[in-house]
Amino acid sequence: MKILGIEHLAIAVKNIDKSSPFWSHILKLQHRVTETVESEGVITDIYDTGQGKVELLESLGKDSPINSFLENRGPGIHHVCFEVDDINAAIKELRDNDIAILSEDAKVGAEGYKIVFIHPKSTGGVLVELAEKP
Amino acid sequence: MKILGIEHLAIAVKNIDKSSPFWSHILKLQHRVTETVESEGVITDIYDTGQGKVELLESLGKDSPINSFLENRGPGIHHVCFEVDDINAAIKELRDNDIAILSEDAKVGAEGYKIVFIHPKSTGGVLVELAEKP
């Protein structure tokens, strides 16, 4: 597979309105969009950094994986996403190497990216997302 | 302050030799350098992604902050670093906004960058590093 760079860093927060001032007013990152991603059970507040994005993730409900993360570990970095040139080629390569992925096929994530998540047990403790630009 | 982008994502690992194959052979990130940073108590294995770096951090000894992190939370994402244009201006701005930083002044980190860390209590649970290119 061909990694094109860090696409975004996702941060689990309890409340976007309370958490966003650090990113928008102190670091002065440029707000790009706020989007609800029903399939992932999150509202995400996306910022451009100049090189990669920062995404604040707030849980949409009790069943959201962000909710479990917050209960287990508290707010903090949730995952890192790398952009790939071809998500289906990447998924095939991961399967061929016995890397554990969290869905059978690519799903559609925020901003229409085609995405897949790699289980932390295959990466050394890091939840890694791969994403192909729409 | 002016953020120029995500400079790197740092990942705490127990053992670089055991953790590096995922990043080098599965994701095929390009290895840049392996460096000992005595001041931070770490050995770091640095990879280019095309947009931002990935740094694997292994503890140099019992007193290393990486060691405490591994004991408390296990391996995983340790911090995110953003590049800034002027570290001293950034530190002044952080102080003026009552943001908690972990050193009085900028220190020298891996690859000669001038760095400062922001306490997670000021960011919403994320250890944030700012770095100015040497």
Coordinates of C-alpha atoms in Angstrom, one line a residue:
Chain A
M1 CA 0.0 0.0 0.0
K2 CA 1.0 3.6 -0.5
I3 CA 0.6 5.9 2.5
L4 CA 0.3 9.6 1.5
G5 CA 0.6 11.1 4.9
I6 CA -1.2 11.8 8.2
E7 CA -4.8 12.6 7.2
H8 CA -6.0 13.5 10.7
L9 CA -5.6 12.9 14.4
A10 CA -8.9 12.2 16.2
I11 CA -9.4 13.3 19.8
A12 CA -12.3 12.0 21.9
V13 CA -14.0 14.8 23.9
K14 CA -16.9 14.9 26.2
N15 CA -18.3 18.1 24.7
I16 CA -17.1 19.8 21.6
D17 CA -18.3 23.3 22.7
K18 CA -16.2 23.1 25.8
S19 CA -13.2 21.5 24.1
S20 CA -12.9 23.5 20.9
P21 CA -11.6 26.8 22.3
F22 CA -8.1 25.3 22.9
W23 CA -7.8 24.2 19.3
S24 CA -9.5 27.2 17.7
H25 CA -8.5 30.1 20.0
I26 CA -5.2 29.0 21.5
L27 CA -3.6 27.0 18.7
K28 CA -5.7 29.1 16.2
L29 CA -6.3 26.1 13.9
Q30 CA -8.7 26.9 11.1
H31 CA -12.2 25.4 11.5
R32 CA -13.1 23.4 8.4
V33 CA -16.5 21.8 9.1
T34 CA -18.7 20.2 11.8
E35 CA -20.2 16.9 10.6
T36 CA -22.4 14.2 12.0
V37 CA -21.2 10.7 11.0
E38 CA -24.2 8.4 12.0
S39 CA -22.3 5.2 10.9
E40 CA -19.6 5.9 13.5
G41 CA -21.9 7.4 16.1
V42 CA -20.1 10.7 16.4
I43 CA -20.3 14.4 15.8
T44 CA -16.9 15.6 14.5
D45 CA -15.5 19.1 14.5
I46 CA -12.7 19.3 11.9
Y47 CA -9.7 21.7 11.9
D48 CA -7.0 22.2 9.3
T49 CA -3.4 22.5 10.7
G50 CA -1.6 23.2 7.5
Q51 CA -0.4 19.6 7.4
G52 CA -3.0 17.1 8.5
K53 CA -6.3 17.7 10.3
V54 CA -7.4 17.6 13.9
E55 CA -10.9 16.1 14.5
L56 CA -12.7 16.4 17.8
L57 CA -15.1 13.5 18.3
E58 CA -18.2 13.8 20.5
S59 CA -20.4 10.7 21.1
L60 CA -23.8 10.7 19.6
G61 CA -25.2 8.3 22.2
K62 CA -24.6 5.6 24.7
D63 CA -23.7 3.0 22.0
S64 CA -21.0 5.1 20.4
P65 CA -17.5 3.7 20.5
I66 CA -16.4 7.2 21.7
N67 CA -18.6 6.8 24.7
S68 CA -16.9 3.5 25.7
F69 CA -13.5 5.1 25.1
L70 CA -14.4 8.1 27.3
E71 CA -15.7 5.8 30.1
N72 CA -12.6 3.6 30.0
R73 CA -9.8 6.2 29.4
G74 CA -11.2 9.7 29.6
P75 CA -10.8 12.3 26.9
G76 CA -7.7 12.2 24.8
I77 CA -6.2 11.0 21.4
H78 CA -8.5 8.3 20.0
H79 CA -6.9 7.3 16.7
V80 CA -4.7 8.4 13.9
C81 CA -5.7 8.3 10.2
F82 CA -3.4 7.9 7.3
E83 CA -4.4 8.7 3.8
V84 CA -3.8 5.9 1.3
D85 CA -4.0 6.0 -2.5
D86 CA -6.2 2.9 -2.8
I87 CA -8.3 1.6 0.1
N88 CA -9.3 -1.7 -1.5
A89 CA -5.7 -2.5 -2.3
A90 CA -4.7 -1.6 1.3
I91 CA -7.4 -3.8 2.7
K92 CA -6.3 -6.7 0.6
E93 CA -2.7 -6.3 1.7
L94 CA -3.7 -6.1 5.4
R95 CA -5.7 -9.3 5.0
D96 CA -2.8 -11.0 3.3
N97 CA -0.6 -10.1 6.2
D98 CA -3.1 -11.3 8.9
I99 CA -3.6 -7.7 10.2
A100 CA -6.9 -7.4 12.1
I101 CA -9.4 -4.9 10.6
L102 CA -12.7 -3.8 12.1
S103 CA -15.0 -4.1 9.0
E104 CA -15.2 -6.5 6.1
D105 CA -15.0 -3.8 3.5
A106 CA -14.3 0.0 3.3
K107 CA -17.0 2.2 4.9
V108 CA -17.8 5.8 4.2
G109 CA -16.6 8.2 6.9
A110 CA -16.5 12.0 7.5
E111 CA -16.1 14.1 4.3
G112 CA -17.0 11.1 2.2
Y113 CA -13.6 9.4 2.6
K114 CA -13.5 5.6 2.1
I115 CA -12.2 4.2 5.4
V116 CA -11.1 1.1 7.3
F117 CA -9.9 0.8 10.9
I118 CA -7.0 -1.5 12.0
H119 CA -7.4 -3.2 15.4
P120 CA -4.8 -1.9 18.0
K121 CA -3.8 -5.5 18.7
S122 CA -2.1 -5.5 15.2
T123 CA -0.4 -2.2 15.5
G124 CA 1.0 -2.2 19.1
G125 CA -1.8 -0.4 20.9
V126 CA -2.8 2.3 18.4
L127 CA -6.2 2.5 16.7
V128 CA -5.1 3.2 13.1
E129 CA -7.6 4.4 10.3
L130 CA -6.7 4.3 6.6
A131 CA -8.7 6.6 4.3
E132 CA -8.9 7.2 0.6
K133 CA -10.0 10.7 -0.6
P134 CA -13.4 10.7 -2.4
Chain B
M1 CA 1.1 31.7 17.3
K2 CA 1.3 30.2 13.9
I3 CA 0.9 26.4 13.6
L4 CA 2.5 25.1 10.4
G5 CA 1.1 21.5 10.6
I6 CA 1.3 18.2 12.4
E7 CA 5.1 17.7 12.8
H8 CA 4.8 14.2 14.3
L9 CA 2.7 11.7 16.2
A10 CA 4.6 10.0 19.0
I11 CA 3.8 6.4 20.0
A12 CA 5.1 4.8 23.3
V13 CA 6.3 1.3 22.7
K14 CA 7.9 -1.3 25.0
N15 CA 10.5 -2.3 22.4
I16 CA 11.3 -0.6 19.1
D17 CA 12.6 -3.7 17.5
K18 CA 9.3 -5.6 18.1
S19 CA 7.0 -2.6 17.3
S20 CA 8.7 -1.3 14.2
P21 CA 7.7 -4.0 11.6
F22 CA 4.1 -2.8 11.5
W23 CA 5.2 0.8 10.7
S24 CA 8.0 -0.2 8.3
H25 CA 6.8 -3.4 6.7
I26 CA 3.0 -3.2 6.8
L27 CA 2.4 0.6 6.4
K28 CA 5.8 0.8 4.5
L29 CA 6.6 4.2 6.1
Q30 CA 10.1 5.3 5.2
H31 CA 12.6 5.1 8.1
R32 CA 14.3 8.4 8.6
V33 CA 16.6 8.1 11.7
T34 CA 16.9 6.5 15.1
E35 CA 18.0 8.9 17.7
T36 CA 18.7 8.9 21.5
V37 CA 17.3 12.0 23.2
E38 CA 18.9 11.9 26.7
S39 CA 17.0 15.0 27.9
E40 CA 13.6 13.2 27.3
G41 CA 14.9 9.7 28.4
V42 CA 14.0 8.1 25.2
I43 CA 15.3 6.3 22.1
T44 CA 13.2 7.4 19.1
D45 CA 12.7 5.7 15.8
I46 CA 11.4 8.3 13.3
Y47 CA 9.5 7.6 10.1
D48 CA 8.3 9.9 7.3
T49 CA 4.7 9.5 6.2
G50 CA 4.6 12.0 3.4
Q51 CA 2.8 14.5 5.6
G52 CA 4.0 14.5 9.2
K53 CA 6.3 11.9 10.9
V54 CA 5.6 8.9 13.2
E55 CA 8.0 8.6 16.1
L56 CA 8.2 5.3 18.1
L57 CA 9.4 6.1 21.7
E58 CA 11.2 3.5 23.8
S59 CA 12.1 4.3 27.4
L60 CA 15.8 4.7 28.2
G61 CA 15.3 3.8 31.9
K62 CA 13.0 3.6 34.9
D63 CA 12.9 7.4 35.3
S64 CA 11.7 8.1 31.7
P65 CA 8.2 9.6 31.4
I66 CA 7.6 6.9 28.7
N67 CA 8.1 4.2 31.4
S68 CA 5.4 5.7 33.6
F69 CA 3.1 6.1 30.6
L70 CA 3.6 2.4 29.7
E71 CA 3.0 1.3 33.3
N72 CA -0.2 3.4 33.6
R73 CA -1.8 3.0 30.1
G74 CA 0.2 0.5 28.1
P75 CA 1.6 1.1 24.6
G76 CA -0.2 3.6 22.4
I77 CA -0.2 7.2 21.2
H78 CA 1.8 9.3 23.6
H79 CA 1.6 12.9 22.2
V80 CA 1.1 15.0 19.1
C81 CA 3.6 17.6 18.0
F82 CA 2.7 20.7 15.9
E83 CA 5.3 22.7 14.1
V84 CA 5.3 26.4 15.0
D85 CA 7.1 29.3 13.3
D86 CA 8.5 30.8 16.5
I87 CA 8.6 28.7 19.7
N88 CA 9.4 31.7 22.0
A89 CA 6.5 33.7 20.7
A90 CA 4.3 30.6 21.2
I91 CA 5.5 30.1 24.8
K92 CA 4.8 33.8 25.6
E93 CA 1.2 33.4 24.1
L94 CA 0.6 30.2 26.1
R95 CA 1.7 31.9 29.3
D96 CA -0.4 35.0 28.6
N97 CA -3.4 32.6 28.2
D98 CA -2.6 30.7 31.5
I99 CA -1.9 27.5 29.5
A100 CA 0.2 25.1 31.6
I101 CA 3.5 24.2 30.0
L102 CA 6.0 21.6 31.2
S103 CA 9.2 23.7 31.1
E104 CA 10.2 27.3 31.8
D105 CA 11.8 27.7 28.3
A106 CA 12.1 25.9 25.1
K107 CA 14.3 22.7 25.2
V108 CA 16.1 20.9 22.4
G109 CA 14.4 17.7 21.3
A110 CA 15.0 15.1 18.6
E111 CA 16.5 16.4 15.3
G112 CA 17.5 19.6 17.0
Y113 CA 14.0 21.1 17.1
K114 CA 13.3 23.7 19.8
I115 CA 10.3 22.2 21.8
V116 CA 7.9 22.8 24.6
F117 CA 5.1 20.5 26.0
I118 CA 1.6 21.7 27.0
H119 CA 0.1 19.9 30.0
P120 CA -2.9 17.7 29.1
K121 CA -5.0 19.6 31.7
S122 CA -4.9 22.6 29.4
T123 CA -5.8 20.8 26.2
G124 CA -8.6 18.4 27.2
G125 CA -6.5 15.3 27.9
V126 CA -3.9 15.5 25.1
L127 CA -0.2 15.9 25.6
V128 CA 0.7 18.5 23.0
E129 CA 4.2 19.4 21.9
L130 CA 5.1 22.5 19.9
A131 CA 8.3 22.5 17.9
E132 CA 10.3 25.0 15.9
K133 CA 12.5 23.6 13.1
P134 CA 16.3 24.2 13.8

